[in-house]
Amino acid sequence: MTPYVRRFLAIAAVGAALFTVSACADVPQDEPGASVKPSITKAALADKKTSCDAYKALDSETQAKLEPLAADLSAAQSDPVKALGALSQVKTLIAQQETKLSAITDQAGDAEVKVALQTRLTEVRKLKTDLDAAGTDPAKLQAVFETVDDKKSDPVKVACL
């Protein structure tokens, strides 16, 4: 064997040995407390029609659930227990509406609809706060319900025309 062939074989053997050793080496692990922040990709915002349809569905659902409770609330003087049960359900519905409306508002991509949704969300939150402040006092509750203006145009419905 010539010296060049021996050198070549020696280099090949060392290379093979290093390759084997590096394949078996410990791979550095992340520290237990260290975490890699996932890249956050912003979801696409909803278009005007999608936001409007979601709001209309939520509004219809809420109205359908509130209608049967209205009679129980109006009978507060004749059946206070029934009225308190209805009031509890109304508060739950308003809290659910606030949560769902907040999600729709966050996803709205159309500027006009987003502003209208934010206005409506503010109204729902105020109603929720007023009902909580009224507690179970019938006079205060009546005052809260009288402040709800059914004739006032819904800002979202106007924006969704």
mmCIF file of N, CA and C in Angstrom, residues 44-107:
data_model
loop_
_atom_site.group_PDB
_atom_site.id
_atom_site.type_symbol
_atom_site.label_atom_id
_atom_site.label_comp_id
_atom_site.label_asym_id
_atom_site.label_seq_id
_atom_site.Cartn_x
_atom_site.Cartn_y
_atom_site.Cartn_z
ATOM 1 N N ALA A 44 -57.691 35.152 10.202
ATOM 2 C CA ALA A 44 -58.330 36.107 9.306
ATOM 3 C C ALA A 44 -59.607 36.639 9.954
ATOM 4 N N LEU A 45 -59.828 37.920 9.817
ATOM 5 C CA LEU A 45 -61.023 38.533 10.379
ATOM 6 C C LEU A 45 -62.222 38.240 9.485
ATOM 7 N N ALA A 46 -63.375 38.260 10.094
ATOM 8 C CA ALA A 46 -64.606 37.964 9.369
ATOM 9 C C ALA A 46 -65.013 39.153 8.496
ATOM 10 N N ASP A 47 -65.611 38.839 7.359
ATOM 11 C CA ASP A 47 -66.104 39.912 6.502
ATOM 12 C C ASP A 47 -67.436 40.432 7.051
ATOM 13 N N LYS A 48 -67.963 41.459 6.417
ATOM 14 C CA LYS A 48 -69.180 42.126 6.899
ATOM 15 C C LYS A 48 -70.353 41.153 6.988
ATOM 16 N N LYS A 49 -70.570 40.368 5.950
ATOM 17 C CA LYS A 49 -71.717 39.446 5.923
ATOM 18 C C LYS A 49 -71.610 38.405 7.035
ATOM 19 N N THR A 50 -70.430 37.869 7.229
ATOM 20 C CA THR A 50 -70.234 36.847 8.270
ATOM 21 C C THR A 50 -70.490 37.433 9.655
ATOM 22 N N SER A 51 -69.965 38.630 9.909
ATOM 23 C CA SER A 51 -70.179 39.284 11.207
ATOM 24 C C SER A 51 -71.666 39.584 11.415
ATOM 25 N N CYS A 52 -72.303 40.105 10.383
ATOM 26 C CA CYS A 52 -73.721 40.443 10.490
ATOM 27 C C CYS A 52 -74.575 39.196 10.714
ATOM 28 N N ASP A 53 -74.279 38.130 9.975
ATOM 29 C CA ASP A 53 -75.028 36.882 10.138
ATOM 30 C C ASP A 53 -74.846 36.305 11.541
ATOM 31 N N ALA A 54 -73.621 36.373 12.063
ATOM 32 C CA ALA A 54 -73.357 35.860 13.410
ATOM 33 C C ALA A 54 -74.130 36.678 14.444
ATOM 34 N N TYR A 55 -74.157 38.000 14.263
ATOM 35 C CA TYR A 55 -74.886 38.849 15.204
ATOM 36 C C TYR A 55 -76.389 38.583 15.124
ATOM 37 N N LYS A 56 -76.920 38.482 13.913
ATOM 38 C CA LYS A 56 -78.358 38.237 13.745
ATOM 39 C C LYS A 56 -78.760 36.915 14.387
ATOM 40 N N ALA A 57 -77.926 35.887 14.225
ATOM 41 C CA ALA A 57 -78.209 34.592 14.845
ATOM 42 C C ALA A 57 -78.196 34.709 16.370
ATOM 43 N N LEU A 58 -77.225 35.422 16.911
ATOM 44 C CA LEU A 58 -77.137 35.620 18.361
ATOM 45 C C LEU A 58 -78.335 36.411 18.869
ATOM 46 N N ASP A 59 -78.714 37.460 18.153
ATOM 47 C CA ASP A 59 -79.844 38.289 18.556
ATOM 48 C C ASP A 59 -81.142 37.477 18.539
ATOM 49 N N SER A 60 -81.342 36.686 17.503
ATOM 50 C CA SER A 60 -82.553 35.844 17.416
ATOM 51 C C SER A 60 -82.596 34.818 18.537
ATOM 52 N N GLU A 61 -81.448 34.213 18.803
ATOM 53 C CA GLU A 61 -81.368 33.209 19.872
ATOM 54 C C GLU A 61 -81.693 33.843 21.226
ATOM 55 N N THR A 62 -81.123 35.008 21.489
ATOM 56 C CA THR A 62 -81.351 35.685 22.769
ATOM 57 C C THR A 62 -82.812 36.094 22.909
ATOM 58 N N GLN A 63 -83.384 36.668 21.860
ATOM 59 C CA GLN A 63 -84.787 37.087 21.909
ATOM 60 C C GLN A 63 -85.713 35.899 22.149
ATOM 61 N N ALA A 64 -85.442 34.786 21.478
ATOM 62 C CA ALA A 64 -86.271 33.588 21.641
ATOM 63 C C ALA A 64 -86.228 33.071 23.079
ATOM 64 N N LYS A 65 -85.077 33.199 23.723
ATOM 65 C CA LYS A 65 -84.953 32.733 25.108
ATOM 66 C C LYS A 65 -85.535 33.738 26.106
ATOM 67 N N LEU A 66 -85.529 35.029 25.746
ATOM 68 C CA LEU A 66 -86.034 36.054 26.666
ATOM 69 C C LEU A 66 -87.560 36.160 26.662
ATOM 70 N N GLU A 67 -88.182 35.911 25.532
ATOM 71 C CA GLU A 67 -89.631 36.088 25.430
ATOM 72 C C GLU A 67 -90.419 35.318 26.489
ATOM 73 N N PRO A 68 -90.158 34.028 26.694
ATOM 74 C CA PRO A 68 -90.932 33.307 27.715
ATOM 75 C C PRO A 68 -90.697 33.840 29.135
ATOM 76 N N LEU A 69 -89.544 34.460 29.354
ATOM 77 C CA LEU A 69 -89.233 34.965 30.690
ATOM 78 C C LEU A 69 -89.905 36.307 30.978
ATOM 79 N N ALA A 70 -90.305 37.006 29.929
ATOM 80 C CA ALA A 70 -90.921 38.326 30.108
ATOM 81 C C ALA A 70 -92.199 38.244 30.931
ATOM 82 N N ALA A 71 -93.025 37.245 30.674
ATOM 83 C CA ALA A 71 -94.277 37.092 31.427
ATOM 84 C C ALA A 71 -93.996 36.836 32.906
ATOM 85 N N ASP A 72 -92.996 36.008 33.173
ATOM 86 C CA ASP A 72 -92.636 35.714 34.562
ATOM 87 C C ASP A 72 -92.122 36.964 35.267
ATOM 88 N N LEU A 73 -91.360 37.789 34.558
ATOM 89 C CA LEU A 73 -90.843 39.022 35.146
ATOM 90 C C LEU A 73 -91.965 40.025 35.408
ATOM 91 N N SER A 74 -92.914 40.090 34.490
ATOM 92 C CA SER A 74 -94.010 41.052 34.675
ATOM 93 C C SER A 74 -94.955 40.629 35.789
ATOM 94 N N ALA A 75 -94.939 39.371 36.163
ATOM 95 C CA ALA A 75 -95.788 38.873 37.247
ATOM 96 C C ALA A 75 -95.071 38.939 38.584
ATOM 97 N N ALA A 76 -94.127 39.841 38.725
ATOM 98 C CA ALA A 76 -93.311 39.925 39.938
ATOM 99 C C ALA A 76 -94.138 40.153 41.188
ATOM 100 N N GLN A 77 -95.183 40.960 41.094
ATOM 101 C CA GLN A 77 -95.972 41.248 42.297
ATOM 102 C C GLN A 77 -96.837 40.062 42.700
ATOM 103 N N SER A 78 -97.369 39.337 41.730
ATOM 104 C CA SER A 78 -98.234 38.214 42.080
ATOM 105 C C SER A 78 -97.451 36.946 42.416
ATOM 106 N N ASP A 79 -96.276 36.787 41.847
ATOM 107 C CA ASP A 79 -95.475 35.592 42.108
ATOM 108 C C ASP A 79 -93.989 35.963 42.149
ATOM 109 N N PRO A 80 -93.541 36.512 43.293
ATOM 110 C CA PRO A 80 -92.161 36.977 43.388
ATOM 111 C C PRO A 80 -91.113 35.873 43.213
ATOM 112 N N VAL A 81 -91.424 34.663 43.643
ATOM 113 C CA VAL A 81 -90.465 33.561 43.517
ATOM 114 C C VAL A 81 -90.225 33.234 42.042
ATOM 115 N N LYS A 82 -91.318 33.193 41.287
ATOM 116 C CA LYS A 82 -91.220 32.920 39.854
ATOM 117 C C LYS A 82 -90.438 34.043 39.160
ATOM 118 N N ALA A 83 -90.674 35.268 39.573
ATOM 119 C CA ALA A 83 -89.990 36.418 38.986
ATOM 120 C C ALA A 83 -88.494 36.380 39.291
ATOM 121 N N LEU A 84 -88.131 35.992 40.501
ATOM 122 C CA LEU A 84 -86.711 35.901 40.844
ATOM 123 C C LEU A 84 -86.009 34.810 40.031
ATOM 124 N N GLY A 85 -86.707 33.714 39.816
ATOM 125 C CA GLY A 85 -86.143 32.644 38.978
ATOM 126 C C GLY A 85 -85.932 33.134 37.549
ATOM 127 N N ALA A 86 -86.913 33.870 37.050
ATOM 128 C CA ALA A 86 -86.803 34.422 35.693
ATOM 129 C C ALA A 86 -85.676 35.445 35.625
ATOM 130 N N LEU A 87 -85.537 36.261 36.663
ATOM 131 C CA LEU A 87 -84.475 37.263 36.699
ATOM 132 C C LEU A 87 -83.105 36.587 36.651
ATOM 133 N N SER A 88 -82.956 35.513 37.380
ATOM 134 C CA SER A 88 -81.701 34.768 37.370
ATOM 135 C C SER A 88 -81.394 34.252 35.961
ATOM 136 N N GLN A 89 -82.423 33.755 35.284
ATOM 137 C CA GLN A 89 -82.233 33.261 33.924
ATOM 138 C C GLN A 89 -81.893 34.400 32.958
ATOM 139 N N VAL A 90 -82.529 35.550 33.156
ATOM 140 C CA VAL A 90 -82.244 36.719 32.315
ATOM 141 C C VAL A 90 -80.783 37.136 32.494
ATOM 142 N N LYS A 91 -80.320 37.177 33.733
ATOM 143 C CA LYS A 91 -78.920 37.551 33.982
ATOM 144 C C LYS A 91 -77.964 36.564 33.318
ATOM 145 N N THR A 92 -78.291 35.293 33.366
ATOM 146 C CA THR A 92 -77.457 34.275 32.717
ATOM 147 C C THR A 92 -77.447 34.481 31.205
ATOM 148 N N LEU A 93 -78.618 34.753 30.633
ATOM 149 C CA LEU A 93 -78.696 34.986 29.190
ATOM 150 C C LEU A 93 -77.898 36.215 28.773
ATOM 151 N N ILE A 94 -77.966 37.253 29.570
ATOM 152 C CA ILE A 94 -77.229 38.478 29.243
ATOM 153 C C ILE A 94 -75.725 38.232 29.334
ATOM 154 N N ALA A 95 -75.303 37.467 30.325
ATOM 155 C CA ALA A 95 -73.879 37.128 30.448
ATOM 156 C C ALA A 95 -73.421 36.292 29.247
ATOM 157 N N GLN A 96 -74.252 35.351 28.823
ATOM 158 C CA GLN A 96 -73.921 34.542 27.647
ATOM 159 C C GLN A 96 -73.879 35.409 26.392
ATOM 160 N N GLN A 97 -74.822 36.324 26.281
ATOM 161 C CA GLN A 97 -74.841 37.210 25.124
ATOM 162 C C GLN A 97 -73.577 38.074 25.102
ATOM 163 N N GLU A 98 -73.176 38.563 26.258
ATOM 164 C CA GLU A 98 -71.964 39.385 26.338
ATOM 165 C C GLU A 98 -70.745 38.599 25.849
ATOM 166 N N THR A 99 -70.611 37.360 26.288
ATOM 167 C CA THR A 99 -69.475 36.522 25.899
ATOM 168 C C THR A 99 -69.469 36.271 24.393
ATOM 169 N N LYS A 100 -70.614 35.886 23.861
ATOM 170 C CA LYS A 100 -70.698 35.586 22.427
ATOM 171 C C LYS A 100 -70.532 36.850 21.584
ATOM 172 N N LEU A 101 -71.116 37.939 22.033
ATOM 173 C CA LEU A 101 -71.012 39.201 21.307
ATOM 174 C C LEU A 101 -69.567 39.710 21.313
ATOM 175 N N SER A 102 -68.882 39.502 22.400
ATOM 176 C CA SER A 102 -67.476 39.890 22.491
ATOM 177 C C SER A 102 -66.645 39.129 21.459
ATOM 178 N N ALA A 103 -66.911 37.847 21.306
ATOM 179 C CA ALA A 103 -66.183 37.035 20.328
ATOM 180 C C ALA A 103 -66.475 37.497 18.903
ATOM 181 N N ILE A 104 -67.736 37.800 18.616
ATOM 182 C CA ILE A 104 -68.111 38.284 17.283
ATOM 183 C C ILE A 104 -67.426 39.625 17.012
ATOM 184 N N THR A 105 -67.407 40.492 18.014
ATOM 185 C CA THR A 105 -66.778 41.813 17.877
ATOM 186 C C THR A 105 -65.283 41.677 17.606
ATOM 187 N N ASP A 106 -64.625 40.788 18.326
ATOM 188 C CA ASP A 106 -63.184 40.585 18.140
ATOM 189 C C ASP A 106 -62.849 40.105 16.733
ATOM 190 N N GLN A 107 -63.737 39.332 16.122
ATOM 191 C CA GLN A 107 -63.482 38.759 14.803
ATOM 192 C C GLN A 107 -63.961 39.638 13.652
#
